[in-house]
CSV table of C-alpha atoms and ligand atoms in Angstrom, one decimal:
chain,number,residue,atom,x,y,z
A,1,MET,CA,57.3,-135.3,284.7
A,2,LYS,CA,54.4,-133.5,283.4
A,3,THR,CA,54.5,-133.8,279.6
A,4,THR,CA,53.9,-130.6,277.4
A,5,LYS,CA,53.0,-130.3,273.8
A,6,ASN,CA,56.7,-129.7,273.1
A,7,ASP,CA,57.5,-132.9,274.1
A,8,GLY,CA,58.1,-135.7,271.3
A,9,PHE,CA,55.6,-138.2,270.6
A,10,ALA,CA,57.1,-141.1,272.3
A,11,THR,CA,57.8,-139.1,275.4
A,12,ARG,CA,54.0,-138.2,275.5
A,13,ALA,CA,52.9,-141.7,274.7
A,14,ILE,CA,54.9,-143.0,277.7
A,15,HIS,CA,54.4,-140.2,280.3
A,16,ALA,CA,51.2,-138.2,279.7
A,17,GLY,CA,48.4,-139.1,282.0
A,18,GLU,CA,50.7,-141.2,284.4
A,19,GLU,CA,52.6,-138.7,286.5
A,20,PRO,CA,53.6,-140.7,289.6
A,21,ASP,CA,51.5,-139.6,292.7
A,22,PHE,CA,53.5,-138.2,295.5
A,23,ARG,CA,50.7,-137.2,298.0
A,24,ASP,CA,50.8,-138.4,301.4
A,25,GLY,CA,50.2,-142.2,301.6
A,26,ALA,CA,50.4,-142.5,297.8
A,27,THR,CA,53.2,-144.9,296.3
A,28,GLY,CA,54.7,-143.2,293.5
A,29,ASP,CA,53.6,-145.8,291.0
A,30,VAL,CA,55.1,-145.2,287.7
A,31,VAL,CA,52.3,-147.2,285.8
A,32,VAL,CA,48.7,-146.0,286.7
A,33,PRO,CA,47.0,-148.4,289.1
A,34,ILE,CA,44.0,-150.4,287.7
A,35,HIS,CA,41.3,-148.6,289.9
A,36,LEU,CA,38.5,-151.4,290.1
A,37,SER,CA,36.2,-149.5,292.5
A,38,THR,CA,33.0,-148.7,291.1
A,39,THR,CA,32.2,-146.2,293.6
A,40,PHE,CA,34.3,-143.7,295.7
A,41,ALA,CA,33.9,-142.9,299.2
A,42,ARG,CA,33.9,-139.5,300.6
A,43,LYS,CA,34.6,-137.9,304.0
A,44,LYS,CA,32.2,-134.8,303.7
A,45,VAL,CA,28.7,-135.1,302.1
A,46,SER,CA,29.2,-132.5,299.5
A,47,GLU,CA,32.8,-133.1,298.6
A,48,PRO,CA,33.5,-136.2,296.2
A,49,THR,CA,37.2,-137.4,296.8
A,50,GLY,CA,39.2,-136.2,294.1
A,51,GLY,CA,36.3,-135.5,292.1
A,52,TYR,CA,35.4,-139.1,291.9
A,53,GLU,CA,32.0,-140.4,292.6
A,54,TYR,CA,31.2,-143.4,290.4
A,55,THR,CA,33.1,-145.3,287.8
A,56,ARG,CA,30.7,-144.7,284.9
A,57,SER,CA,31.1,-140.8,285.2
A,58,LEU,CA,35.0,-140.9,286.3
A,59,ASN,CA,37.5,-143.4,286.8
A,60,PRO,CA,41.0,-142.7,287.5
A,61,THR,CA,42.6,-145.5,285.2
A,62,ARG,CA,40.3,-144.3,282.4
A,63,LYS,CA,41.0,-140.9,283.2
A,64,ALA,CA,44.8,-141.4,282.7
A,65,LEU,CA,44.1,-143.1,279.2
A,66,GLU,CA,41.7,-140.2,278.0
A,67,THR,CA,44.4,-137.7,279.0
A,68,LYS,CA,47.2,-139.8,277.2
A,69,LEU,CA,44.7,-140.0,274.0
A,70,ALA,CA,44.2,-136.4,274.2
A,71,ALA,CA,48.0,-135.7,274.3
A,72,LEU,CA,48.7,-137.7,271.4
A,73,GLU,CA,46.3,-136.2,269.1
A,74,HIS,CA,47.2,-132.6,270.4
A,75,ALA,CA,43.5,-132.4,271.5
A,76,GLN,CA,42.3,-130.6,274.7
A,77,TYR,CA,39.8,-133.4,275.7
A,78,GLY,CA,39.6,-136.9,275.4
A,79,LEU,CA,37.0,-139.7,276.2
A,80,ALA,CA,37.3,-143.4,276.1
A,81,PHE,CA,34.7,-145.8,275.1
A,82,SER,CA,34.0,-149.6,275.2
A,83,SER,CA,34.4,-150.0,271.4
A,84,GLY,CA,35.1,-148.0,268.5
A,85,LEU,CA,31.3,-148.0,267.5
A,86,ALA,CA,30.4,-147.0,271.0
A,87,ALA,CA,32.5,-143.8,270.5
A,88,GLU,CA,30.8,-143.1,267.2
A,89,THR,CA,27.4,-143.5,268.6
A,90,THR,CA,28.1,-141.3,271.2
A,91,VAL,CA,29.1,-138.7,268.6
A,92,LEU,CA,26.1,-139.1,266.5
A,93,LEU,CA,23.7,-139.0,269.5
A,94,SER,CA,25.3,-135.9,271.2
A,95,LEU,CA,26.0,-133.7,268.2
A,96,LEU,CA,22.7,-134.3,265.8
A,97,ASN,CA,19.3,-134.0,266.0
A,98,PRO,CA,16.5,-135.8,264.1
A,99,GLY,CA,16.3,-134.5,260.3
A,100,ASP,CA,20.1,-133.7,260.3
A,101,HIS,CA,22.0,-134.5,257.4
A,102,ILE,CA,25.5,-136.3,257.2
A,103,VAL,CA,28.2,-136.0,254.4
A,104,ALA,CA,29.9,-139.3,254.6
A,105,PHE,CA,32.9,-140.8,252.7
A,106,ASP,CA,31.2,-143.9,250.4
A,107,ASP,CA,34.5,-145.8,251.4
A,108,LEU,CA,33.7,-145.5,255.2
A,109,TYR,CA,34.0,-148.8,257.7
A,110,GLY,CA,31.1,-151.0,257.2
A,111,GLY,CA,30.2,-150.9,260.8
A,112,THR,CA,29.8,-147.1,260.6
A,113,LYS,CA,27.7,-147.4,257.8
A,114,ARG,CA,25.5,-149.8,259.4
A,115,LEU,CA,25.0,-147.4,262.4
A,116,ILE,CA,24.3,-144.5,260.3
A,117,ASN,CA,22.0,-146.2,257.9
A,118,HIS,CA,20.0,-148.9,260.0
A,119,VAL,CA,20.4,-147.5,263.4
A,120,PHE,CA,20.1,-143.7,263.2
A,121,SER,CA,17.8,-143.8,260.1
A,122,LYS,CA,15.3,-144.5,262.9
A,123,TYR,CA,16.1,-141.0,264.5
A,124,GLU,CA,15.7,-139.8,260.9
A,125,TYR,CA,19.3,-138.8,260.4
A,126,LYS,CA,19.9,-138.3,256.6
A,127,VAL,CA,23.3,-139.2,254.8
A,128,SER,CA,24.9,-138.6,251.5
A,129,TYR,CA,27.8,-140.8,250.5
A,130,VAL,CA,30.4,-139.3,248.3
A,131,ASP,CA,34.0,-140.5,247.0
A,132,ALA,CA,35.6,-137.8,249.4
A,133,SER,CA,38.9,-138.4,247.7
A,134,ASP,CA,37.4,-135.9,245.2
A,135,VAL,CA,37.0,-133.0,247.6
A,136,SER,CA,34.8,-131.1,245.3
A,137,LEU,CA,32.0,-133.7,245.6
A,138,VAL,CA,31.7,-133.1,249.5
A,139,GLU,CA,30.8,-129.5,248.9
A,140,LYS,CA,28.2,-130.6,246.2
A,141,ALA,CA,26.6,-132.8,248.6
A,142,ILE,CA,26.1,-130.1,251.3
A,143,GLN,CA,22.2,-129.3,251.9
A,144,PRO,CA,20.7,-126.7,254.1
A,145,ASN,CA,20.1,-129.4,256.7
A,146,THR,CA,23.8,-130.6,256.6
A,147,LYS,CA,25.2,-130.5,260.1
A,148,LEU,CA,28.5,-133.0,259.9
A,149,VAL,CA,31.0,-134.3,257.6
A,150,TRP,CA,32.5,-137.9,258.5
A,151,ILE,CA,35.7,-139.0,256.8
A,152,GLU,CA,38.4,-141.6,257.1
A,153,SER,CA,41.9,-141.1,255.9
A,154,THR,CA,43.0,-143.6,254.8
A,155,SER,CA,39.8,-145.8,254.1
A,156,ASN,CA,39.6,-149.2,253.9
A,157,PRO,CA,40.2,-151.8,252.0
A,158,LEU,CA,40.8,-149.4,249.1
A,159,LEU,CA,43.0,-147.3,250.9
A,160,LYS,CA,41.7,-144.0,249.5
A,161,LEU,CA,42.8,-140.7,250.9
A,162,CYS,CA,40.9,-137.6,251.7
A,163,TYR,CA,42.5,-134.0,251.7
A,164,ILE,CA,41.7,-133.1,255.1
A,165,GLN,CA,42.6,-129.6,255.1
A,166,SER,CA,40.5,-128.9,252.3
A,167,VAL,CA,37.7,-130.6,253.4
A,168,ALA,CA,38.1,-128.5,256.6
A,169,GLU,CA,38.0,-125.3,254.7
A,170,ILE,CA,34.6,-126.3,253.3
A,171,THR,CA,33.2,-127.4,256.8
A,172,ARG,CA,34.3,-124.1,258.4
A,173,ARG,CA,33.1,-122.0,255.5
A,174,ASN,CA,29.5,-123.9,256.1
A,175,SER,CA,29.8,-124.1,260.0
A,176,LEU,CA,29.6,-127.8,259.9
A,177,ILE,CA,31.2,-130.2,262.2
A,178,LEU,CA,34.4,-132.3,260.5
A,179,VAL,CA,34.8,-135.7,262.2
A,180,VAL,CA,37.7,-137.6,260.9
A,181,ASP,CA,38.3,-141.5,261.9
A,182,ASN,CA,41.9,-141.6,262.3
A,183,THR,CA,42.1,-145.5,263.2
A,184,PHE,CA,44.3,-146.4,260.1
A,185,LEU,CA,47.0,-144.0,260.6
A,186,SER,CA,47.1,-143.3,264.2
A,187,PRO,CA,48.3,-140.1,265.6
A,188,VAL,CA,51.7,-141.3,265.1
A,189,PHE,CA,51.4,-140.5,261.3
A,190,GLN,CA,48.5,-138.1,261.3
A,191,LYS,CA,46.9,-135.5,263.8
A,192,PRO,CA,43.5,-134.3,262.3
A,193,LEU,CA,42.9,-131.7,264.8
A,194,ASN,CA,46.2,-130.0,263.7
A,195,ILE,CA,44.6,-129.6,260.1
A,196,GLY,CA,41.2,-128.6,260.8
A,197,ALA,CA,39.2,-131.5,262.2
A,198,ASP,CA,37.0,-130.8,264.7
A,199,ILE,CA,36.7,-134.5,266.3
A,200,VAL,CA,38.7,-137.3,265.9
A,201,VAL,CA,37.3,-140.8,266.4
A,202,HIS,CA,39.3,-144.1,267.0
A,203,SER,CA,38.8,-147.7,267.2
A,204,SER,CA,41.5,-148.4,269.8
A,205,THR,CA,41.0,-152.0,269.1
A,206,LYS,CA,43.3,-151.5,266.0
A,207,TYR,CA,46.9,-149.8,266.4
A,208,ILE,CA,46.6,-147.9,269.6
A,209,GLY,CA,45.7,-151.1,271.4
A,210,GLY,CA,47.9,-152.9,269.2
A,211,HIS,CA,47.9,-156.4,270.5
A,212,SER,CA,44.5,-157.7,269.5
A,213,ASP,CA,43.5,-158.3,272.9
A,214,VAL,CA,41.2,-155.2,273.8
A,215,LEU,CA,38.5,-153.7,272.4
A,216,GLY,CA,38.1,-149.8,272.7
A,217,GLY,CA,37.0,-146.6,271.3
A,218,ALA,CA,37.9,-142.8,271.6
A,219,VAL,CA,36.9,-139.5,270.7
A,220,LEU,CA,39.1,-136.4,271.0
A,221,THR,CA,38.2,-132.6,270.2
A,222,SER,CA,39.7,-129.2,271.5
A,223,ASN,CA,36.1,-127.7,271.2
A,224,ALA,CA,34.7,-127.1,274.8
A,225,THR,CA,31.1,-127.0,273.8
A,226,TYR,CA,31.3,-130.5,271.8
A,227,TYR,CA,33.2,-131.7,274.7
A,228,GLU,CA,30.6,-130.9,277.3
A,229,ARG,CA,28.1,-132.6,275.1
A,230,LEU,CA,29.8,-135.7,274.4
A,231,GLN,CA,31.2,-136.0,278.1
A,232,TYR,CA,27.3,-135.9,279.4
A,233,HIS,CA,26.6,-138.5,276.8
A,234,GLN,CA,29.5,-140.6,277.7
A,235,ASN,CA,27.8,-140.7,281.1
A,236,ALA,CA,24.3,-140.7,280.3
A,237,VAL,CA,24.5,-143.7,277.8
A,238,GLY,CA,27.2,-145.4,279.7
A,239,ALA,CA,29.2,-147.0,276.8
A,240,VAL,CA,32.6,-146.5,278.7
A,241,LEU,CA,35.9,-148.3,278.8
A,242,SER,CA,36.3,-150.7,281.6
A,243,PRO,CA,39.3,-149.8,284.2
A,244,PHE,CA,41.2,-153.2,282.9
A,245,ASP,CA,40.9,-152.6,279.4
A,246,SER,CA,41.6,-148.5,280.1
A,247,TYR,CA,45.0,-150.3,281.6
A,248,LEU,CA,45.4,-152.5,278.9
A,249,THR,CA,45.2,-149.7,276.2
A,250,LEU,CA,47.6,-147.4,278.3
A,251,ARG,CA,50.2,-150.2,278.1
A,252,GLY,CA,49.8,-150.7,274.1
A,253,ILE,CA,50.1,-147.0,273.5
A,254,LYS,CA,53.7,-146.8,275.3
A,255,THR,CA,55.0,-148.7,272.2
A,256,LEU,CA,52.7,-147.3,269.5
A,257,GLU,CA,55.4,-145.0,267.7
A,258,VAL,CA,57.9,-148.0,267.6
A,259,ARG,CA,55.2,-150.6,266.6
A,260,LEU,CA,54.1,-148.3,263.8
A,261,GLU,CA,57.3,-147.6,262.3
A,262,ARG,CA,58.0,-151.5,262.0
A,263,HIS,CA,54.2,-151.8,260.5
A,264,GLU,CA,55.1,-149.4,257.9
A,265,LYS,CA,58.7,-150.6,257.0
A,266,ASN,CA,57.3,-154.1,256.6
A,267,ALA,CA,54.3,-153.1,254.8
A,268,LEU,CA,56.5,-151.0,252.3
A,269,ARG,CA,58.7,-154.2,251.6
A,270,ILE,CA,55.7,-156.3,251.1
A,271,ALA,CA,54.0,-153.9,248.8
A,272,THR,CA,57.0,-153.6,246.6
A,273,TYR,CA,57.6,-157.6,246.8
A,274,LEU,CA,54.1,-158.1,245.5
A,275,SER,CA,54.1,-155.5,243.0
A,276,ASN,CA,57.0,-157.2,241.1
A,277,HIS,CA,55.1,-160.6,241.3
A,278,PRO,CA,53.6,-161.8,237.9
A,279,LYS,CA,50.8,-163.5,239.6
A,280,VAL,CA,49.7,-160.0,241.1
A,281,LYS,CA,47.5,-158.0,239.1
A,282,LYS,CA,47.8,-154.7,241.3
A,283,VAL,CA,48.9,-153.5,244.7
A,284,ILE,CA,47.2,-150.7,246.6
A,285,TYR,CA,49.5,-149.0,249.2
A,286,PRO,CA,49.7,-145.1,249.7
A,287,GLY,CA,53.5,-145.7,250.1
A,288,LEU,CA,53.9,-146.8,246.5
A,289,ALA,CA,54.6,-144.4,243.7
A,290,SER,CA,51.9,-146.1,241.9
A,291,HIS,CA,49.2,-145.1,244.3
A,292,PRO,CA,47.0,-142.4,242.8
A,293,GLN,CA,47.3,-140.2,246.0
A,294,HIS,CA,51.0,-140.7,247.1
A,295,GLU,CA,51.8,-137.3,246.8
A,296,LEU,CA,48.9,-136.4,248.9
A,297,ALA,CA,50.0,-139.2,251.5
A,298,LYS,CA,53.4,-137.7,251.5
A,299,ARG,CA,52.2,-134.2,252.0
A,300,GLN,CA,49.3,-134.9,254.7
A,301,SER,CA,50.8,-137.6,257.0
A,302,THR,CA,54.3,-138.3,258.2
A,303,GLY,CA,53.5,-142.2,257.4
A,304,PHE,CA,51.6,-144.5,255.2
A,305,GLY,CA,50.5,-146.9,257.6
A,306,GLY,CA,50.6,-150.8,258.0
A,307,VAL,CA,47.7,-152.0,255.7
A,308,LEU,CA,47.8,-152.9,252.0
A,309,SER,CA,45.3,-154.5,249.3
A,310,PHE,CA,46.2,-156.5,246.3
A,311,GLU,CA,44.5,-158.2,243.7
A,312,ILE,CA,45.7,-161.8,242.9
A,313,ALA,CA,45.5,-163.1,239.4
A,314,GLY,CA,42.8,-165.6,238.6
A,315,GLU,CA,39.4,-166.1,240.2
A,316,ILE,CA,38.0,-166.4,243.8
A,317,ARG,CA,38.9,-169.8,243.9
A,318,GLU,CA,43.0,-169.0,243.4
A,319,ALA,CA,42.3,-166.3,245.9
A,320,GLU,CA,41.2,-168.7,248.9
A,321,ILE,CA,43.7,-171.2,247.8
A,322,PHE,CA,46.4,-168.7,248.3
A,323,LEU,CA,45.0,-167.6,251.5
A,324,GLU,CA,44.6,-171.2,253.0
A,325,LYS,CA,48.3,-172.1,252.1
A,326,LEU,CA,49.7,-169.3,254.3
A,327,HIS,CA,51.4,-170.3,257.5
A,328,LEU,CA,52.2,-167.0,259.0
A,329,PHE,CA,49.4,-164.9,258.4
A,330,ALA,CA,46.3,-165.5,260.3
A,331,LEU,CA,43.2,-165.7,258.1
A,332,ALA,CA,41.0,-163.1,260.1
A,333,GLU,CA,39.2,-159.8,260.3
A,334,SER,CA,40.5,-156.7,262.1
A,335,LEU,CA,44.0,-155.0,261.6
A,336,GLY,CA,46.5,-153.2,263.7
A,337,GLY,CA,47.8,-155.8,265.9
A,338,VAL,CA,51.3,-157.0,266.1
A,339,GLU,CA,50.5,-160.3,264.3
A,340,SER,CA,50.0,-160.2,260.4
A,341,LEU,CA,46.3,-160.7,259.4
A,342,ILE,CA,45.0,-161.3,255.9
A,343,GLU,CA,41.6,-161.2,254.7
A,344,ILE,CA,39.3,-161.3,251.6
A,345,PRO,CA,36.9,-158.3,251.9
A,346,SER,CA,34.2,-159.6,249.5
A,347,VAL,CA,33.9,-162.7,251.6
A,348,MET,CA,34.5,-161.5,254.9
A,349,THR,CA,34.6,-157.7,256.2
A,350,HIS,CA,32.7,-156.5,253.4
A,351,ALA,CA,30.3,-159.7,252.6
A,352,SER,CA,27.4,-157.7,253.8
A,353,VAL,CA,27.8,-154.9,251.1
A,354,ALA,CA,25.8,-155.5,248.1
A,355,PRO,CA,27.8,-157.0,245.0
A,356,GLU,CA,26.7,-154.4,242.7
A,357,VAL,CA,28.0,-151.5,245.3
A,358,ARG,CA,31.3,-153.6,246.0
A,359,ALA,CA,31.9,-153.9,242.1
A,360,GLU,CA,31.1,-150.2,241.7
A,361,THR,CA,33.4,-149.1,244.4
A,362,GLY,CA,36.3,-151.7,243.2
A,363,ILE,CA,36.2,-154.3,245.8
A,364,THR,CA,36.5,-157.1,243.5
A,365,ASP,CA,36.1,-160.9,244.5
A,366,THR,CA,39.9,-161.1,244.3
A,367,LEU,CA,41.0,-158.2,246.3
A,368,ILE,CA,43.0,-159.3,249.4
A,369,ARG,CA,43.7,-156.8,252.5
A,370,ILE,CA,46.8,-157.5,254.5
A,371,SER,CA,47.3,-156.0,257.9
A,372,VAL,CA,51.0,-156.4,258.3
A,373,GLY,CA,52.3,-157.1,261.4
A,374,ILE,CA,55.7,-156.4,263.2
A,375,GLU,CA,57.2,-160.1,262.6
A,376,ASP,CA,60.6,-160.4,260.6
A,377,VAL,CA,59.7,-159.4,257.3
A,378,GLU,CA,61.9,-162.1,255.6
A,379,ASP,CA,59.6,-164.7,257.1
A,380,LEU,CA,56.6,-162.9,255.9
A,381,ILE,CA,57.6,-162.7,252.1
A,382,ALA,CA,58.6,-166.2,252.3
A,383,ASP,CA,55.3,-167.3,253.4
A,384,LEU,CA,53.6,-165.0,250.7
A,385,LYS,CA,56.1,-166.7,248.1
A,386,GLN,CA,55.3,-170.6,248.9
A,387,ALA,CA,51.6,-169.7,249.0
A,388,ILE,CA,51.4,-167.7,245.8
A,389,GLU,CA,53.5,-170.1,243.9
B,1,PLP,C1,37.3,-151.4,263.5
B,1,PLP,C2,36.9,-149.9,262.9
B,1,PLP,C3,35.8,-149.3,263.8
B,1,PLP,C4,35.0,-150.2,264.6
B,1,PLP,O1,35.6,-150.2,266.0
B,1,PLP,P1,35.3,-151.4,267.1
B,1,PLP,O2,36.3,-151.2,268.1
B,1,PLP,O3,35.6,-152.5,266.2
B,1,PLP,O4,33.8,-150.9,267.4
B,1,PLP,C5,35.5,-148.1,263.5
B,1,PLP,N1,36.4,-147.6,262.3
B,1,PLP,C6,37.5,-148.1,261.5
B,1,PLP,C7,38.1,-147.4,260.8
B,1,PLP,C8,37.5,-149.5,261.9
B,1,PLP,O5,38.6,-150.0,261.6
């Protein structure tokens, strides 16, 4: 029952990392057990049983998840962390040195910007933010001390895309490390390692976990040197995912593909509904022909994802009234769960971004972001309709 690279996505999502154990005394579980033990006994002083010594270093449940995640992203190696930011911290700590320079997408997740600007600034990491949807700006920002390029595709909340293959040509030519945060599209729709990325990071809190009940992060790579350093730091820093959270994430992944298909179908219907509504000024969704990078989205990924943003006509007060009148959409931050969430970035997720920066990047006061869930889309549209009217 060992899965291979030739197996389809759903087959790998269900079986990879969870082959039943038929050794003497084992019970052949089809679901990997939650190994809660923090330490593992051995019979012989110099022989750790099955390679296991202590859970921070290696745990069977977490290992099953790391194997499954690697299989999904077509990576050789996977590592699971206690949050997306813990995964990112470990990447930044293991691969960079004081004084190194990073080129990053200006529309990066706010927590990632905070980490680079306010935590790693202490270690004298330097950073240039550029609009990486224009690849030439990435190349122009490279300095002699640049080590790494960090992008997201799709970005948030403006849903800008980055032409990964083209950025990868630049990073390869300049011997830089290309990191892609693949949280928004998930490996169902996009596999950055196949198109030139060196490292993929995830907040598995979002689509991978998928049920808004488990925080987690992951790092995937096929580069043995990077993996060795990352794994060393995973153990040395210790921000690992717990066995129970590893189990919840494994469970979530089994339905990742069917969930994403439904998220996207619902998102496209809602995006189309909102685009035709007179009280909506503009809808941003890569699946709409009106999105400036719609062609790139079709070429680069196999789906457009489940998040869309739109601008409602009027002032912030109208936006607030609209949000508070909704019944089915929870007014909440985060994304990627089965339930629909709605939020207003200027007041919620992006409140910490300076107003001038928000205005410059296009995060207006009436911009609203929806993480479309997998409920019945007719019910979602009816709820939006009553609230908007
Ligand atoms: C949520 C998120 C993160 C941070 O992950 P946590 O699990 O919340 O630490 C990083 N990148 C993106 C794109 C995210 O959406």
